Amino acid sequence: MKGRAIHNYLVTLYAEQQPDTLLKYLTKQGADPALVCYDAHYALRICLEKDLLEASVSLSALLGQWEAGVGRALRDNPAAALKLARRADPEIAYTLYKNIAEHVISKNQDVSEAMALLAECPELKIEDILPFFSDIVNIDDFREPICQSLQEYNNQIEELKAEMEEATKSAEYVRSEIQSFRNCSVLVSVTDSCSLCALALLLRPFYLFPCAHRFHADCLRAEIQPTLGPARRNKLADLQRQLNTFTNAELSAATSNGLPLREVIRNEIDDIVASECVYCGEHMIQCIDKPFISDEDWDRVKREWE
């Protein structure tokens, strides 16, 4: 605190006696308000009292007071205001550029100056600055930027059309795939076995995937459960608990969508467990670095092989 008080006093002395040195001092201190040795709010107040425009603009930027800083710079130096606006974040800079344009155009109604400002501020469009001109300005002077702006909008429309066409084609493809799956059938033989436990498939409820892999429901749950996140794992356990503990009357009760509760629960379990084949989906990719023999089984397997 003592060191800061000394620097604050130094700022006061510079502001009163050596304004040019004050600006150099502020620049040397850097642009991080947490690291400067003086109180930035105090320094700004002193500079405003002494009407030190450049220093107050610099301090406004340091404190993130971009609009106030640009407003102060516009009183004397629009170029400094433009330079300050370029330092701001893009979402703030757009507003600052509009403020600068409004000040410059409202003051002079100079078309050439406005066009130069457009060239320096690519964020601004012709439609952003037109409202700042009076009604008597000849629109012919804006023909080129207006045509350019219309061409840009036309290009954007064409890009959106292309994206919409691509999205439509993708939707049609997905729709046709869904329809083909609805009409798809697979013959299950009594000799078919679970791809995980190798026991007869028809012994227990099972899942059959389009890739031809087939799993007992309990085998697939046991395989997929360790890969689930905590939330989905708890959700699966809760659904299983409901299915096992609710009475037949409760499970047969219709839900808000008209389906029995039993079917709703099973659909949610299917979404978690059988959203994709455990051998052909992301699960297999995630297991690519998983060793064939787990650490806890290594000693046992090693002894068996000896």
mmCIF file of C-alpha atoms in Angstrom:
data_model
loop_
_atom_site.group_PDB
_atom_site.id
_atom_site.type_symbol
_atom_site.label_atom_id
_atom_site.label_comp_id
_atom_site.label_asym_id
_atom_site.label_seq_id
_atom_site.Cartn_x
_atom_site.Cartn_y
_atom_site.Cartn_z
ATOM 1 C CA MET A 1 0.000 0.000 0.000
ATOM 2 C CA LYS A 2 2.855 2.365 0.831
ATOM 3 C CA GLY A 3 4.471 1.774 -2.560
ATOM 4 C CA ARG A 4 1.181 2.392 -4.336
ATOM 5 C CA ALA A 5 0.689 5.652 -2.462
ATOM 6 C CA ILE A 6 4.118 6.808 -3.641
ATOM 7 C CA HIS A 7 3.282 5.953 -7.241
ATOM 8 C CA ASN A 8 -0.069 7.714 -6.938
ATOM 9 C CA TYR A 9 1.759 10.798 -5.725
ATOM 10 C CA LEU A 10 4.159 10.474 -8.655
ATOM 11 C CA VAL A 11 1.180 10.368 -11.037
ATOM 12 C CA THR A 12 -0.145 13.545 -9.447
ATOM 13 C CA LEU A 13 3.199 15.314 -9.844
ATOM 14 C CA TYR A 14 3.515 14.229 -13.465
ATOM 15 C CA ALA A 15 -0.044 15.361 -14.204
ATOM 16 C CA GLU A 16 0.584 18.782 -12.686
ATOM 17 C CA GLN A 17 4.102 19.453 -13.914
ATOM 18 C CA GLN A 18 5.158 17.026 -16.685
ATOM 19 C CA PRO A 19 2.130 15.717 -18.642
ATOM 20 C CA ASP A 20 4.305 14.316 -21.439
ATOM 21 C CA THR A 21 6.320 12.286 -18.952
ATOM 22 C CA LEU A 22 3.085 10.972 -17.422
ATOM 23 C CA LEU A 23 2.096 9.326 -20.699
ATOM 24 C CA LYS A 24 5.502 7.644 -20.950
ATOM 25 C CA TYR A 25 5.180 6.478 -17.358
ATOM 26 C CA LEU A 26 1.737 4.979 -17.973
ATOM 27 C CA THR A 27 2.988 3.187 -21.078
ATOM 28 C CA LYS A 28 5.970 1.781 -19.197
ATOM 29 C CA GLN A 29 3.708 0.435 -16.439
ATOM 30 C CA GLY A 30 1.968 -1.870 -18.927
ATOM 31 C CA ALA A 31 -1.622 -2.716 -19.832
ATOM 32 C CA ASP A 32 -2.585 -5.034 -16.974
ATOM 33 C CA PRO A 33 -4.479 -3.142 -14.234
ATOM 34 C CA ALA A 34 -3.535 -5.825 -11.707
ATOM 35 C CA LEU A 35 0.192 -5.304 -12.271
ATOM 36 C CA VAL A 36 0.550 -1.530 -12.439
ATOM 37 C CA CYS A 37 2.062 0.139 -9.386
ATOM 38 C CA TYR A 38 -0.489 2.956 -9.173
ATOM 39 C CA ASP A 39 -4.238 3.093 -8.607
ATOM 40 C CA ALA A 40 -5.662 3.288 -12.129
ATOM 41 C CA HIS A 41 -8.987 4.763 -10.998
ATOM 42 C CA TYR A 42 -7.188 7.471 -9.042
ATOM 43 C CA ALA A 43 -4.901 8.213 -11.988
ATOM 44 C CA LEU A 44 -7.884 8.504 -14.334
ATOM 45 C CA ARG A 45 -9.620 10.922 -11.990
ATOM 46 C CA ILE A 46 -6.495 13.096 -11.810
ATOM 47 C CA CYS A 47 -6.092 13.103 -15.597
ATOM 48 C CA LEU A 48 -9.726 14.089 -16.082
ATOM 49 C CA GLU A 49 -9.351 16.913 -13.579
ATOM 50 C CA LYS A 50 -6.251 18.167 -15.388
ATOM 51 C CA ASP A 51 -7.888 17.612 -18.804
ATOM 52 C CA LEU A 52 -5.057 15.355 -19.980
ATOM 53 C CA LEU A 53 -6.800 13.758 -22.930
ATOM 54 C CA GLU A 54 -4.214 11.215 -24.115
ATOM 55 C CA ALA A 55 -3.500 9.962 -20.618
ATOM 56 C CA SER A 56 -7.195 9.683 -19.751
ATOM 57 C CA VAL A 57 -7.852 7.739 -22.965
ATOM 58 C CA SER A 58 -4.994 5.363 -22.160
ATOM 59 C CA LEU A 59 -6.284 4.827 -18.622
ATOM 60 C CA SER A 60 -9.839 4.280 -19.858
ATOM 61 C CA ALA A 61 -8.551 1.468 -22.069
ATOM 62 C CA LEU A 62 -6.571 0.043 -19.155
ATOM 63 C CA LEU A 63 -9.745 -0.104 -17.056
ATOM 64 C CA GLY A 64 -11.829 -1.566 -19.878
ATOM 65 C CA GLN A 65 -13.896 1.613 -20.223
ATOM 66 C CA TRP A 66 -13.762 1.423 -24.006
ATOM 67 C CA GLU A 67 -16.777 3.538 -24.885
ATOM 68 C CA ALA A 68 -15.762 6.276 -22.477
ATOM 69 C CA GLY A 69 -12.206 6.191 -23.826
ATOM 70 C CA VAL A 70 -13.358 6.418 -27.437
ATOM 71 C CA GLY A 71 -15.718 9.239 -26.528
ATOM 72 C CA ARG A 72 -12.881 11.198 -24.951
ATOM 73 C CA ALA A 73 -10.563 10.559 -27.897
ATOM 74 C CA LEU A 74 -13.199 11.752 -30.367
ATOM 75 C CA ARG A 75 -13.163 15.190 -28.752
ATOM 76 C CA ASP A 76 -9.752 15.881 -30.225
ATOM 77 C CA ASN A 77 -8.349 12.973 -32.224
ATOM 78 C CA PRO A 78 -10.633 10.557 -34.155
ATOM 79 C CA ALA A 79 -7.558 8.635 -35.324
ATOM 80 C CA ALA A 80 -6.686 7.890 -31.694
ATOM 81 C CA ALA A 81 -10.266 6.745 -31.123
ATOM 82 C CA LEU A 82 -9.973 4.380 -34.077
ATOM 83 C CA LYS A 83 -6.679 3.038 -32.768
ATOM 84 C CA LEU A 84 -8.246 2.466 -29.367
ATOM 85 C CA ALA A 85 -11.243 0.646 -30.867
ATOM 86 C CA ARG A 86 -8.920 -1.821 -32.594
ATOM 87 C CA ARG A 87 -7.596 -2.894 -29.187
ATOM 88 C CA ALA A 88 -11.032 -3.839 -27.873
ATOM 89 C CA ASP A 89 -12.665 -7.255 -28.134
ATOM 90 C CA PRO A 90 -14.469 -7.829 -31.463
ATOM 91 C CA GLU A 91 -17.961 -7.714 -29.964
ATOM 92 C CA ILE A 92 -17.166 -4.371 -28.296
ATOM 93 C CA ALA A 93 -15.155 -3.025 -31.230
ATOM 94 C CA TYR A 94 -18.184 -3.087 -33.539
ATOM 95 C CA THR A 95 -20.092 -0.736 -31.228
ATOM 96 C CA LEU A 96 -17.045 1.506 -30.903
ATOM 97 C CA TYR A 97 -16.646 1.717 -34.669
ATOM 98 C CA LYS A 98 -20.289 2.724 -35.012
ATOM 99 C CA ASN A 99 -19.816 5.434 -32.384
ATOM 100 C CA ILE A 100 -16.794 6.743 -34.267
ATOM 101 C CA ALA A 101 -18.679 6.673 -37.569
ATOM 102 C CA GLU A 102 -21.633 8.528 -36.067
ATOM 103 C CA HIS A 103 -19.344 11.219 -34.662
ATOM 104 C CA VAL A 104 -17.341 11.678 -37.859
ATOM 105 C CA ILE A 105 -20.306 11.639 -40.248
ATOM 106 C CA SER A 106 -22.652 13.745 -38.134
ATOM 107 C CA LYS A 107 -19.962 16.386 -37.818
ATOM 108 C CA ASN A 108 -18.941 16.775 -41.465
ATOM 109 C CA GLN A 109 -21.402 14.797 -43.633
ATOM 110 C CA ASP A 110 -18.319 14.024 -45.723
ATOM 111 C CA VAL A 111 -18.909 11.044 -48.030
ATOM 112 C CA SER A 112 -15.229 10.534 -48.859
ATOM 113 C CA GLU A 113 -14.339 10.526 -45.173
ATOM 114 C CA ALA A 114 -17.073 7.971 -44.527
ATOM 115 C CA MET A 115 -15.778 5.753 -47.330
ATOM 116 C CA ALA A 116 -12.273 5.954 -45.881
ATOM 117 C CA LEU A 117 -13.670 4.942 -42.500
ATOM 118 C CA LEU A 118 -15.396 1.948 -44.091
ATOM 119 C CA ALA A 119 -12.099 0.896 -45.636
ATOM 120 C CA GLU A 120 -10.344 1.112 -42.267
ATOM 121 C CA CYS A 121 -13.102 -0.730 -40.384
ATOM 122 C CA PRO A 122 -14.005 -3.958 -42.185
ATOM 123 C CA GLU A 123 -16.448 -4.742 -39.369
ATOM 124 C CA LEU A 124 -18.638 -1.848 -40.537
ATOM 125 C CA LYS A 125 -20.999 -2.186 -43.478
ATOM 126 C CA ILE A 126 -22.544 0.524 -45.588
ATOM 127 C CA GLU A 127 -25.912 -0.108 -43.923
ATOM 128 C CA ASP A 128 -24.319 0.689 -40.551
ATOM 129 C CA ILE A 129 -23.355 4.229 -41.515
ATOM 130 C CA LEU A 130 -26.163 5.285 -43.869
ATOM 131 C CA PRO A 131 -28.503 6.310 -40.998
ATOM 132 C CA PHE A 132 -25.930 8.884 -39.879
ATOM 133 C CA PHE A 133 -26.223 10.883 -43.116
ATOM 134 C CA SER A 134 -28.836 13.534 -43.679
ATOM 135 C CA ASP A 135 -31.625 13.007 -46.196
ATOM 136 C CA ILE A 136 -30.088 15.410 -48.698
ATOM 137 C CA VAL A 137 -26.959 13.329 -49.341
ATOM 138 C CA ASN A 138 -26.874 11.931 -52.871
ATOM 139 C CA ILE A 139 -27.089 8.144 -52.725
ATOM 140 C CA ASP A 140 -25.123 7.848 -55.984
ATOM 141 C CA ASP A 141 -22.016 8.461 -53.921
ATOM 142 C CA PHE A 142 -22.662 5.157 -52.161
ATOM 143 C CA ARG A 143 -23.368 3.089 -55.245
ATOM 144 C CA GLU A 144 -20.177 1.033 -55.120
ATOM 145 C CA PRO A 145 -20.271 0.085 -51.408
ATOM 146 C CA ILE A 146 -24.010 -0.630 -51.626
ATOM 147 C CA CYS A 147 -23.460 -2.950 -54.588
ATOM 148 C CA GLN A 148 -20.601 -4.610 -52.742
ATOM 149 C CA SER A 149 -22.760 -5.100 -49.664
ATOM 150 C CA LEU A 150 -25.585 -6.560 -51.756
ATOM 151 C CA GLN A 151 -23.130 -8.929 -53.411
ATOM 152 C CA GLU A 152 -21.909 -10.103 -50.013
ATOM 153 C CA TYR A 153 -25.478 -10.745 -48.899
ATOM 154 C CA ASN A 154 -26.134 -12.621 -52.116
ATOM 155 C CA ASN A 155 -23.068 -14.792 -51.499
ATOM 156 C CA GLN A 156 -24.256 -15.514 -47.972
ATOM 157 C CA ILE A 157 -27.688 -16.483 -49.300
ATOM 158 C CA GLU A 158 -26.098 -18.852 -51.807
ATOM 159 C CA GLU A 159 -23.996 -20.425 -49.061
ATOM 160 C CA LEU A 160 -27.087 -20.883 -46.900
ATOM 161 C CA LYS A 161 -28.929 -22.439 -49.829
ATOM 162 C CA ALA A 162 -26.077 -24.891 -50.362
ATOM 163 C CA GLU A 163 -26.067 -25.780 -46.661
ATOM 164 C CA MET A 164 -29.844 -26.263 -46.709
ATOM 165 C CA GLU A 165 -29.617 -28.521 -49.755
ATOM 166 C CA GLU A 166 -26.894 -30.567 -48.098
ATOM 167 C CA ALA A 167 -28.937 -30.823 -44.892
ATOM 168 C CA THR A 168 -31.996 -31.878 -46.913
ATOM 169 C CA LYS A 169 -30.018 -34.590 -48.679
ATOM 170 C CA SER A 170 -28.647 -35.816 -45.357
ATOM 171 C CA ALA A 171 -32.147 -35.900 -43.877
ATOM 172 C CA GLU A 172 -33.454 -37.831 -46.871
ATOM 173 C CA TYR A 173 -30.598 -40.315 -46.566
ATOM 174 C CA VAL A 174 -31.257 -40.812 -42.853
ATOM 175 C CA ARG A 175 -34.971 -41.183 -43.557
ATOM 176 C CA SER A 176 -34.317 -43.831 -46.188
ATOM 177 C CA GLU A 177 -31.936 -45.654 -43.842
ATOM 178 C CA ILE A 178 -34.559 -45.678 -41.103
ATOM 179 C CA GLN A 179 -37.144 -46.979 -43.547
ATOM 180 C CA SER A 180 -34.796 -49.714 -44.745
ATOM 181 C CA PHE A 181 -34.185 -50.799 -41.141
ATOM 182 C CA ARG A 182 -37.927 -50.966 -40.564
ATOM 183 C CA ASN A 183 -38.255 -53.355 -43.473
ATOM 184 C CA CYS A 184 -35.156 -55.329 -42.524
ATOM 185 C CA SER A 185 -35.457 -58.767 -40.980
ATOM 186 C CA VAL A 186 -32.901 -61.236 -39.656
ATOM 187 C CA LEU A 187 -33.317 -64.955 -39.154
ATOM 188 C CA VAL A 188 -32.229 -66.173 -35.726
ATOM 189 C CA SER A 189 -31.301 -69.819 -35.581
ATOM 190 C CA VAL A 190 -31.445 -72.061 -32.526
ATOM 191 C CA THR A 191 -27.725 -72.622 -33.010
ATOM 192 C CA ASP A 192 -26.858 -68.923 -32.785
ATOM 193 C CA SER A 193 -24.817 -67.945 -29.761
ATOM 194 C CA CYS A 194 -24.109 -64.783 -27.797
ATOM 195 C CA SER A 195 -21.064 -62.962 -29.146
ATOM 196 C CA LEU A 196 -19.856 -62.381 -25.588
ATOM 197 C CA CYS A 197 -20.520 -65.538 -23.574
ATOM 198 C CA ALA A 198 -20.861 -67.990 -26.508
ATOM 199 C CA LEU A 199 -23.948 -69.604 -24.948
ATOM 200 C CA ALA A 200 -27.100 -70.229 -26.953
ATOM 201 C CA LEU A 201 -28.670 -66.912 -27.858
ATOM 202 C CA LEU A 202 -32.290 -67.973 -27.373
ATOM 203 C CA LEU A 203 -31.782 -68.946 -23.746
ATOM 204 C CA ARG A 204 -32.248 -65.355 -22.546
ATOM 205 C CA PRO A 205 -33.476 -61.979 -23.879
ATOM 206 C CA PHE A 206 -31.026 -60.682 -26.442
ATOM 207 C CA TYR A 207 -30.053 -57.752 -28.652
ATOM 208 C CA LEU A 208 -29.455 -58.195 -32.371
ATOM 209 C CA PHE A 209 -27.553 -55.467 -34.254
ATOM 210 C CA PRO A 210 -27.531 -54.747 -38.023
ATOM 211 C CA CYS A 211 -23.855 -55.725 -38.129
ATOM 212 C CA ALA A 212 -24.989 -59.287 -37.197
ATOM 213 C CA HIS A 213 -23.441 -59.233 -33.731
ATOM 214 C CA ARG A 214 -25.829 -60.553 -31.120
ATOM 215 C CA PHE A 215 -25.660 -60.421 -27.345
ATOM 216 C CA HIS A 216 -27.643 -61.548 -24.359
ATOM 217 C CA ALA A 217 -29.173 -58.480 -22.717
ATOM 218 C CA ASP A 218 -27.440 -59.137 -19.388
ATOM 219 C CA CYS A 219 -24.100 -59.847 -21.101
ATOM 220 C CA LEU A 220 -24.272 -56.582 -23.025
ATOM 221 C CA ARG A 221 -25.181 -54.605 -19.895
ATOM 222 C CA ALA A 222 -22.248 -56.111 -18.006
ATOM 223 C CA GLU A 223 -19.902 -55.293 -20.894
ATOM 224 C CA ILE A 224 -21.067 -51.733 -21.451
ATOM 225 C CA GLN A 225 -21.575 -50.666 -17.813
ATOM 226 C CA PRO A 226 -17.866 -50.053 -16.953
ATOM 227 C CA THR A 227 -17.588 -47.653 -19.905
ATOM 228 C CA LEU A 228 -20.511 -45.474 -18.827
ATOM 229 C CA GLY A 229 -20.070 -42.212 -16.992
ATOM 230 C CA PRO A 230 -21.307 -41.961 -13.394
ATOM 231 C CA ALA A 231 -24.582 -40.272 -14.364
ATOM 232 C CA ARG A 232 -25.529 -42.821 -17.027
ATOM 233 C CA ARG A 233 -24.372 -45.707 -14.835
ATOM 234 C CA ASN A 234 -26.591 -44.516 -11.986
ATOM 235 C CA LYS A 235 -29.450 -43.962 -14.415
ATOM 236 C CA LEU A 236 -29.119 -47.524 -15.718
ATOM 237 C CA ALA A 237 -29.050 -48.947 -12.191
ATOM 238 C CA ASP A 238 -32.144 -46.936 -11.267
ATOM 239 C CA LEU A 239 -34.032 -48.139 -14.354
ATOM 240 C CA GLN A 240 -33.102 -51.741 -13.589
ATOM 241 C CA ARG A 241 -34.270 -51.276 -10.007
ATOM 242 C CA GLN A 242 -37.616 -49.909 -11.185
ATOM 243 C CA LEU A 243 -38.065 -52.789 -13.588
ATOM 244 C CA ASN A 244 -37.316 -55.344 -10.867
ATOM 245 C CA THR A 245 -39.194 -53.807 -7.932
ATOM 246 C CA PHE A 246 -42.316 -52.234 -9.417
ATOM 247 C CA THR A 247 -45.446 -54.350 -9.464
ATOM 248 C CA ASN A 248 -47.087 -55.505 -12.684
ATOM 249 C CA ALA A 249 -49.883 -53.030 -12.121
ATOM 250 C CA GLU A 250 -47.415 -50.155 -11.801
ATOM 251 C CA LEU A 251 -45.443 -51.259 -14.848
ATOM 252 C CA SER A 252 -48.616 -51.634 -16.903
ATOM 253 C CA ALA A 253 -49.874 -48.144 -16.054
ATOM 254 C CA ALA A 254 -49.950 -45.769 -19.004
ATOM 255 C CA THR A 255 -47.557 -42.819 -18.992
ATOM 256 C CA SER A 256 -48.154 -39.323 -20.370
ATOM 257 C CA ASN A 257 -47.180 -40.441 -23.890
ATOM 258 C CA GLY A 258 -49.642 -43.337 -23.793
ATOM 259 C CA LEU A 259 -47.057 -46.111 -23.471
ATOM 260 C CA PRO A 260 -46.953 -48.510 -20.513
ATOM 261 C CA LEU A 261 -44.318 -47.669 -17.919
ATOM 262 C CA ARG A 262 -42.592 -51.010 -18.558
ATOM 263 C CA GLU A 263 -42.041 -50.122 -22.217
ATOM 264 C CA VAL A 264 -40.812 -46.626 -21.380
ATOM 265 C CA ILE A 265 -38.259 -48.023 -18.919
ATOM 266 C CA ARG A 266 -37.071 -50.640 -21.396
ATOM 267 C CA ASN A 267 -36.727 -48.029 -24.125
ATOM 268 C CA GLU A 268 -34.557 -45.909 -21.840
ATOM 269 C CA ILE A 269 -32.429 -48.942 -20.973
ATOM 270 C CA ASP A 270 -32.070 -49.706 -24.678
ATOM 271 C CA ASP A 271 -30.943 -46.125 -25.339
ATOM 272 C CA ILE A 272 -28.170 -46.511 -22.779
ATOM 273 C CA VAL A 273 -27.093 -50.094 -23.413
ATOM 274 C CA ALA A 274 -27.847 -50.759 -27.055
ATOM 275 C CA SER A 275 -27.375 -47.429 -28.805
ATOM 276 C CA GLU A 276 -24.577 -49.075 -30.810
ATOM 277 C CA CYS A 277 -22.872 -52.430 -31.155
ATOM 278 C CA VAL A 278 -20.239 -52.911 -28.495
ATOM 279 C CA TYR A 279 -17.901 -54.461 -31.093
ATOM 280 C CA CYS A 280 -18.475 -51.985 -33.932
ATOM 281 C CA GLY A 281 -19.093 -48.645 -32.202
ATOM 282 C CA GLU A 282 -17.100 -46.090 -30.255
ATOM 283 C CA HIS A 283 -16.714 -48.476 -27.321
ATOM 284 C CA MET A 284 -14.311 -50.610 -29.331
ATOM 285 C CA ILE A 285 -12.319 -47.527 -30.358
ATOM 286 C CA GLN A 286 -12.055 -46.421 -26.725
ATOM 287 C CA CYS A 287 -10.773 -49.883 -25.782
ATOM 288 C CA ILE A 288 -7.993 -49.882 -28.371
ATOM 289 C CA ASP A 289 -5.331 -49.337 -25.693
ATOM 290 C CA LYS A 290 -6.924 -51.724 -23.208
ATOM 291 C CA PRO A 291 -4.660 -54.756 -22.544
ATOM 292 C CA PHE A 292 -6.007 -58.202 -23.378
ATOM 293 C CA ILE A 293 -5.216 -59.322 -19.832
ATOM 294 C CA SER A 294 -6.114 -56.993 -16.975
ATOM 295 C CA ASP A 295 -3.622 -56.226 -14.216
ATOM 296 C CA GLU A 296 -5.585 -58.152 -11.608
ATOM 297 C CA ASP A 297 -5.677 -61.268 -13.831
ATOM 298 C CA TRP A 298 -2.066 -61.091 -14.974
ATOM 299 C CA ASP A 299 -0.528 -63.200 -12.197
ATOM 300 C CA ARG A 300 -3.214 -65.864 -12.509
ATOM 301 C CA VAL A 301 -2.880 -66.127 -16.283
ATOM 302 C CA LYS A 302 0.890 -66.149 -16.043
ATOM 303 C CA ARG A 303 0.784 -69.099 -13.626
ATOM 304 C CA GLU A 304 -1.592 -70.974 -15.920
ATOM 305 C CA TRP A 305 0.787 -70.586 -18.834
ATOM 306 C CA GLU A 306 3.853 -71.728 -16.935
#
